[in-house]
Coordinates of N, CA and C in Angstrom, one line a residue:
M25 N 81.1 74.7 111.8 CA 80.4 75.3 112.9 C 79.1 75.8 112.4
D26 N 78.9 76.0 111.1 CA 77.7 76.5 110.6 C 76.5 75.7 110.9
N27 N 76.7 74.4 111.1 CA 75.6 73.5 111.4 C 75.4 73.3 112.9
L28 N 76.2 73.9 113.7 CA 76.1 73.7 115.1 C 75.1 74.8 115.7
D29 N 74.1 74.4 116.4 CA 73.2 75.3 117.0 C 73.9 76.1 118.1
P30 N 73.8 77.4 118.1 CA 74.5 78.3 119.1 C 74.0 77.9 120.5
E31 N 72.8 77.4 120.7 CA 72.4 77.0 122.0 C 73.2 75.8 122.6
V32 N 73.7 74.9 121.7 CA 74.5 73.8 122.0 C 75.9 74.4 122.6
V33 N 76.4 75.3 121.8 CA 77.7 75.9 122.2 C 77.5 76.6 123.6
L34 N 76.5 77.4 123.7 CA 76.2 78.1 125.0 C 76.0 77.1 126.2
G35 N 75.4 76.0 125.9 CA 75.2 75.0 126.9 C 76.5 74.3 127.3
M36 N 77.4 74.1 126.4 CA 78.7 73.6 126.7 C 79.5 74.5 127.5
V37 N 79.5 75.8 127.2 CA 80.2 76.8 127.9 C 79.7 76.9 129.3
A38 N 78.4 76.9 129.5 CA 77.8 77.0 130.8 C 78.1 75.8 131.7
Q39 N 78.3 74.6 131.1 CA 78.5 73.4 131.9 C 80.0 73.0 132.0
A40 N 80.9 73.7 131.3 CA 82.3 73.3 131.2 C 82.9 73.2 132.6
P41 N 83.7 72.2 132.8 CA 84.3 72.0 134.2 C 85.3 73.1 134.5
D42 N 85.9 73.7 133.4 CA 86.8 74.8 133.7 C 86.0 76.1 133.9
G43 N 86.6 77.0 134.6 CA 85.8 78.3 134.8 C 85.9 79.1 133.5
I44 N 84.8 79.6 133.2 CA 84.7 80.6 132.0 C 84.1 81.8 132.5
V45 N 84.9 82.9 132.5 CA 84.5 84.2 133.0 C 84.7 85.3 132.0
I46 N 83.7 86.1 131.8 CA 83.8 87.2 130.9 C 83.6 88.5 131.7
T47 N 84.5 89.5 131.5 CA 84.3 90.8 132.2 C 84.2 91.9 131.1
D48 N 83.6 93.0 131.5 CA 83.5 94.1 130.6 C 84.7 95.0 130.6
R49 N 84.6 96.1 129.9 CA 85.7 97.1 129.8 C 86.1 97.6 131.2
E50 N 85.2 97.7 132.1 CA 85.4 98.3 133.4 C 85.9 97.2 134.4
G51 N 85.9 96.0 133.9 CA 86.4 94.9 134.8 C 85.3 94.3 135.6
L52 N 84.0 94.5 135.3 CA 82.9 93.9 136.0 C 82.6 92.6 135.4
V53 N 82.3 91.6 136.2 CA 81.9 90.3 135.7 C 80.6 90.3 135.0
R54 N 80.6 89.8 133.8 CA 79.4 89.7 133.0 C 78.9 88.3 132.7
Y55 N 79.8 87.4 132.9 CA 79.5 85.9 132.7 C 80.3 85.1 133.7
W56 N 79.7 84.1 134.3 CA 80.4 83.3 135.3 C 79.8 81.9 135.2
N57 N 80.5 80.9 134.6 CA 79.8 79.6 134.4 C 79.9 78.7 135.6
Q58 N 79.3 77.5 135.5 CA 79.3 76.5 136.6 C 80.7 76.1 137.0
G59 N 81.6 76.1 136.1 CA 83.0 75.7 136.4 C 83.6 76.8 137.4
A60 N 83.3 78.1 137.1 CA 83.8 79.1 138.0 C 83.1 79.1 139.3
E61 N 81.9 78.7 139.3 CA 81.2 78.5 140.6 C 81.9 77.4 141.4
R62 N 82.2 76.3 140.8 CA 82.8 75.2 141.5 C 84.2 75.6 142.0
I63 N 85.0 76.2 141.1 CA 86.4 76.6 141.5 C 86.4 77.6 142.6
F64 N 85.7 78.7 142.5 CA 85.8 79.8 143.5 C 84.7 79.8 144.6
G65 N 83.7 79.0 144.4 CA 82.7 78.9 145.5 C 81.7 80.0 145.5
Y66 N 81.7 80.9 144.5 CA 80.7 82.0 144.4 C 79.7 81.6 143.3
S67 N 78.4 81.8 143.5 CA 77.4 81.6 142.5 C 77.5 82.7 141.5
A68 N 77.0 82.5 140.3 CA 77.0 83.6 139.3 C 76.2 84.8 139.8
A69 N 75.1 84.5 140.5 CA 74.3 85.6 141.1 C 75.1 86.5 142.1
E70 N 76.1 85.9 142.8 CA 76.9 86.7 143.7 C 77.9 87.5 143.0
V71 N 78.4 87.2 141.9 CA 79.5 87.9 141.3 C 79.2 88.7 140.0
V72 N 78.2 88.3 139.2 CA 77.9 89.0 138.0 C 77.4 90.4 138.4
G73 N 78.1 91.4 137.7 CA 77.9 92.8 138.0 C 78.9 93.4 139.0
G74 N 79.6 92.5 139.6 CA 80.6 93.0 140.6 C 82.0 92.8 140.0
S75 N 83.0 93.2 140.9 CA 84.4 93.3 140.5 C 85.1 91.9 140.7
L76 N 86.1 91.7 139.9 CA 86.9 90.5 140.1 C 87.7 90.5 141.4
D77 N 87.7 91.6 142.1 CA 88.5 91.7 143.3 C 88.1 90.6 144.3
V78 N 86.9 90.0 144.2 CA 86.6 88.9 145.1 C 87.5 87.7 145.0
I79 N 88.1 87.5 143.9 CA 89.0 86.4 143.7 C 90.5 86.7 143.6
I80 N 90.8 88.0 143.5 CA 92.2 88.5 143.4 C 92.7 88.8 144.8
P81 N 93.8 88.2 145.2 CA 94.4 88.5 146.5 C 94.8 90.0 146.5
E82 N 94.5 90.6 147.6 CA 94.7 92.1 147.7 C 96.1 92.6 147.3
K83 N 97.2 91.8 147.6 CA 98.5 92.3 147.2 C 98.7 92.2 145.7
H84 N 97.9 91.5 145.0 CA 98.0 91.4 143.5 C 97.1 92.3 142.7
R85 N 96.2 93.0 143.4 CA 95.1 93.7 142.7 C 95.6 94.9 141.9
Q86 N 96.5 95.7 142.4 CA 97.0 96.8 141.7 C 97.7 96.4 140.4
R87 N 98.5 95.4 140.4 CA 99.2 94.9 139.2 C 98.2 94.4 138.2
H88 N 97.2 93.6 138.7 CA 96.2 93.1 137.8 C 95.4 94.2 137.1
W89 N 95.0 95.2 137.9 CA 94.2 96.3 137.3 C 95.0 97.2 136.4
D90 N 96.3 97.4 136.7 CA 97.2 98.1 135.8 C 97.3 97.4 134.4
G91 N 97.5 96.1 134.5 CA 97.6 95.4 133.2 C 96.3 95.3 132.5
Y92 N 95.2 95.2 133.2 CA 93.8 95.1 132.6 C 93.5 96.4 131.9
R93 N 93.8 97.5 132.5 CA 93.5 98.8 131.9 C 94.3 99.1 130.7
T94 N 95.6 98.7 130.8 CA 96.5 98.8 129.6 C 96.0 98.0 128.4
A95 N 95.6 96.8 128.7 CA 95.1 95.9 127.6 C 93.8 96.5 127.0
M96 N 93.0 97.0 127.8 CA 91.7 97.6 127.3 C 92.0 98.9 126.5
E97 N 92.9 99.7 126.9 CA 93.3 100.9 126.2 C 93.9 100.6 124.8
K98 N 94.8 99.6 124.8 CA 95.5 99.2 123.6 C 94.7 98.3 122.7
G99 N 93.8 97.6 123.3 CA 93.0 96.7 122.5 C 93.7 95.4 122.2
T100 N 94.9 95.2 122.9 CA 95.7 94.0 122.8 C 96.2 93.6 124.2
S101 N 96.5 92.3 124.3 CA 97.1 91.8 125.5 C 98.5 91.4 125.2
R102 N 99.4 91.5 126.2 CA 100.8 91.0 126.0 C 100.8 89.5 126.1
Y103 N 99.7 88.9 126.4 CA 99.7 87.5 126.5 C 99.0 86.9 125.2
G104 N 99.8 86.1 124.6 CA 99.3 85.5 123.3 C 98.6 84.2 123.5
A105 N 98.2 83.6 122.3 CA 97.4 82.4 122.3 C 98.2 81.3 123.0
D106 N 99.5 81.3 123.0 CA 100.3 80.2 123.6 C 100.6 80.4 125.1
D107 N 100.2 81.6 125.6 CA 100.5 81.9 127.0 C 99.4 81.4 128.0
L108 N 99.9 80.7 129.0 CA 99.0 80.3 130.1 C 99.5 81.0 131.4
L109 N 98.6 81.8 131.9 CA 99.0 82.6 133.1 C 98.8 81.8 134.4
A110 N 99.7 81.8 135.3 CA 99.6 81.1 136.6 C 99.6 82.2 137.7
V111 N 98.5 82.2 138.5 CA 98.5 83.3 139.5 C 97.7 82.7 140.7
P112 N 97.9 83.3 141.9 CA 97.2 83.0 143.1 C 95.8 83.6 143.0
A113 N 94.8 82.9 143.6 CA 93.5 83.4 143.7 C 92.9 83.1 145.0
L114 N 91.7 83.6 145.2 CA 91.0 83.4 146.5 C 89.6 82.7 146.2
A115 N 89.2 81.8 147.1 CA 87.9 81.2 147.0 C 87.0 81.9 148.0
A116 N 85.7 81.7 147.9 CA 84.7 82.4 148.7 C 84.9 82.1 150.2
D117 N 85.4 80.9 150.5 CA 85.6 80.5 151.9 C 87.0 80.9 152.5
G118 N 87.7 81.7 151.7 CA 89.0 82.3 152.1 C 90.2 81.4 151.7
R119 N 90.0 80.2 151.2 CA 91.1 79.4 150.8 C 91.9 80.1 149.7
K120 N 93.2 79.8 149.7 CA 94.1 80.3 148.7 C 94.2 79.3 147.6
L121 N 94.0 79.7 146.3 CA 94.0 78.8 145.2 C 95.2 79.1 144.3
S122 N 95.6 78.1 143.5 CA 96.5 78.4 142.4 C 95.7 78.1 141.2
I123 N 95.7 79.1 140.3 CA 94.9 78.9 139.0 C 95.8 79.2 137.8
E124 N 95.5 78.6 136.7 CA 96.1 78.8 135.4 C 94.9 79.2 134.5
F125 N 95.2 80.2 133.7 CA 94.2 80.6 132.7 C 94.7 81.2 131.5
S126 N 93.9 81.1 130.4 CA 94.2 81.8 129.2 C 93.2 83.0 129.1
V127 N 93.7 84.0 128.4 CA 92.8 85.2 128.3 C 92.7 85.6 126.8
V128 N 91.5 86.1 126.5 CA 91.2 86.5 125.1 C 90.5 87.9 125.2
L129 N 90.9 88.8 124.4 CA 90.2 90.1 124.3 C 89.1 89.9 123.3
L130 N 87.9 90.3 123.7 CA 86.7 90.1 122.8 C 86.2 91.4 122.4
P131 N 86.5 91.9 121.2 CA 86.0 93.2 120.7 C 84.4 93.1 120.6
A132 N 83.9 94.3 120.7 CA 82.4 94.4 120.5 C 82.1 94.0 119.0
A133 N 80.9 93.6 118.8 CA 80.5 93.2 117.4 C 80.7 94.3 116.4
D134 N 80.5 95.5 116.9 CA 80.6 96.6 115.9 C 82.0 97.2 115.9
G135 N 83.0 96.6 116.6 CA 84.3 97.0 116.7 C 84.6 98.1 117.6
D136 N 83.6 98.6 118.3 CA 83.7 99.7 119.3 C 84.5 99.2 120.5
A137 N 85.6 99.9 120.8 CA 86.5 99.5 121.9 C 85.7 99.6 123.2
D138 N 84.8 100.5 123.3 CA 84.1 100.7 124.6 C 83.2 99.5 124.9
G139 N 82.9 98.7 123.9 CA 82.0 97.5 124.1 C 82.8 96.2 124.3
A140 N 84.2 96.4 124.4 CA 85.0 95.2 124.5 C 84.9 94.5 125.8
H141 N 85.2 93.2 125.7 CA 85.2 92.3 126.9 C 86.5 91.5 127.0
V142 N 86.7 90.9 128.1 CA 87.8 90.0 128.3 C 87.2 88.7 128.7
G143 N 87.7 87.6 128.0 CA 87.2 86.3 128.4 C 88.4 85.5 128.9
A144 N 88.2 84.7 129.9 CA 89.2 83.8 130.5 C 88.7 82.4 130.7
V145 N 89.5 81.4 130.4 CA 89.2 80.0 130.7 C 90.2 79.7 131.8
I146 N 89.6 79.2 133.0 CA 90.4 79.1 134.2 C 90.3 77.7 134.7
R147 N 91.5 77.2 135.2 CA 91.6 75.9 135.8 C 92.2 76.0 137.2
D148 N 91.7 75.3 138.1 CA 92.2 75.2 139.5 C 93.3 74.2 139.5
V149 N 94.6 74.6 139.8 CA 95.7 73.7 139.8 C 96.3 73.6 141.2
T150 N 95.5 74.0 142.2 CA 96.0 74.0 143.6 C 96.6 72.6 144.0
A151 N 95.9 71.5 143.7 CA 96.3 70.2 144.1 C 97.6 69.8 143.4
R152 N 97.7 70.1 142.1 CA 98.9 69.8 141.3 C 100.1 70.6 141.9
R153 N 99.9 71.9 142.2 CA 101.0 72.7 142.7 C 101.4 72.1 144.0
A154 N 100.5 71.7 144.9 CA 100.9 71.1 146.2 C 101.7 69.9 146.0
Q155 N 101.3 69.0 145.0 CA 102.1 67.8 144.7 C 103.5 68.1 144.2
E156 N 103.6 69.1 143.3 CA 104.9 69.5 142.8 C 105.8 70.0 143.9
K157 N 105.2 70.8 144.8 CA 106.0 71.3 146.0 C 106.5 70.2 146.8
E158 N 105.6 69.2 147.1 CA 106.0 68.1 147.9 C 107.1 67.3 147.2
I159 N 107.0 67.1 145.9 CA 108.1 66.3 145.2 C 109.4 67.1 145.3
R160 N 109.4 68.4 145.1 CA 110.6 69.2 145.2 C 111.2 69.1 146.6
R161 N 110.3 69.1 147.7 CA 110.8 69.0 149.0 C 111.5 67.7 149.3
R162 N 110.9 66.6 148.8 CA 111.4 65.3 148.9 C 112.8 65.1 148.2
L163 N 112.8 65.7 147.0 CA 114.1 65.6 146.2 C 115.2 66.4 146.9
L164 N 114.9 67.5 147.5 CA 115.9 68.3 148.3 C 116.3 67.5 149.5
E165 N 115.4 66.9 150.2 CA 115.8 66.1 151.4 C 116.6 64.9 151.0
A166 N 116.4 64.3 149.8 CA 117.1 63.1 149.4 C 118.4 63.4 148.8
A167 N 118.6 64.6 148.3 CA 119.9 65.0 147.6 C 121.1 64.8 148.5
P168 N 121.2 65.3 149.7 CA 122.4 65.1 150.5 C 122.7 63.6 150.7
E169 N 121.7 62.7 150.8 CA 121.9 61.3 151.0 C 122.6 60.7 149.7
H170 N 122.2 61.1 148.6 CA 122.8 60.7 147.3 C 124.2 61.2 147.2
A171 N 124.5 62.4 147.6 CA 125.8 63.0 147.5 C 126.8 62.2 148.3
A172 N 126.4 61.6 149.4 CA 127.3 61.0 150.4 C 127.7 59.6 149.9
T173 N 126.9 59.0 149.0 CA 127.2 57.6 148.5 C 128.0 57.6 147.3

């Protein structure tokens, strides 16, 4: 990586098809890439500096923020490198989304916990979840037929 220009890395992050979102210690959005714009329908200008509440369904907000604050206080997350979180989310037009994401705590360069950030790489899996649900429905419908033969 020593030979890779940081501008190339930043360009890749900006254009990645997956959403890449970085929030600060208070939970305010500090970075929102093109993938996040595509998934959620909000431009970076609309969300940077604001709360993640715009994409978190109301009934899940308290649990989200409780976990977020705990992670920031401890400086660790209960979700490890192998964990992929699956949660509901909201798009700008009100659609309900199913997303999967990984999360990384990003300490400040000087190690100061107050300067910490949280990074997330997000994928919209709404279509895949709908297909899985349809397959389960069809299997359940077909099951009584197979039991009778």
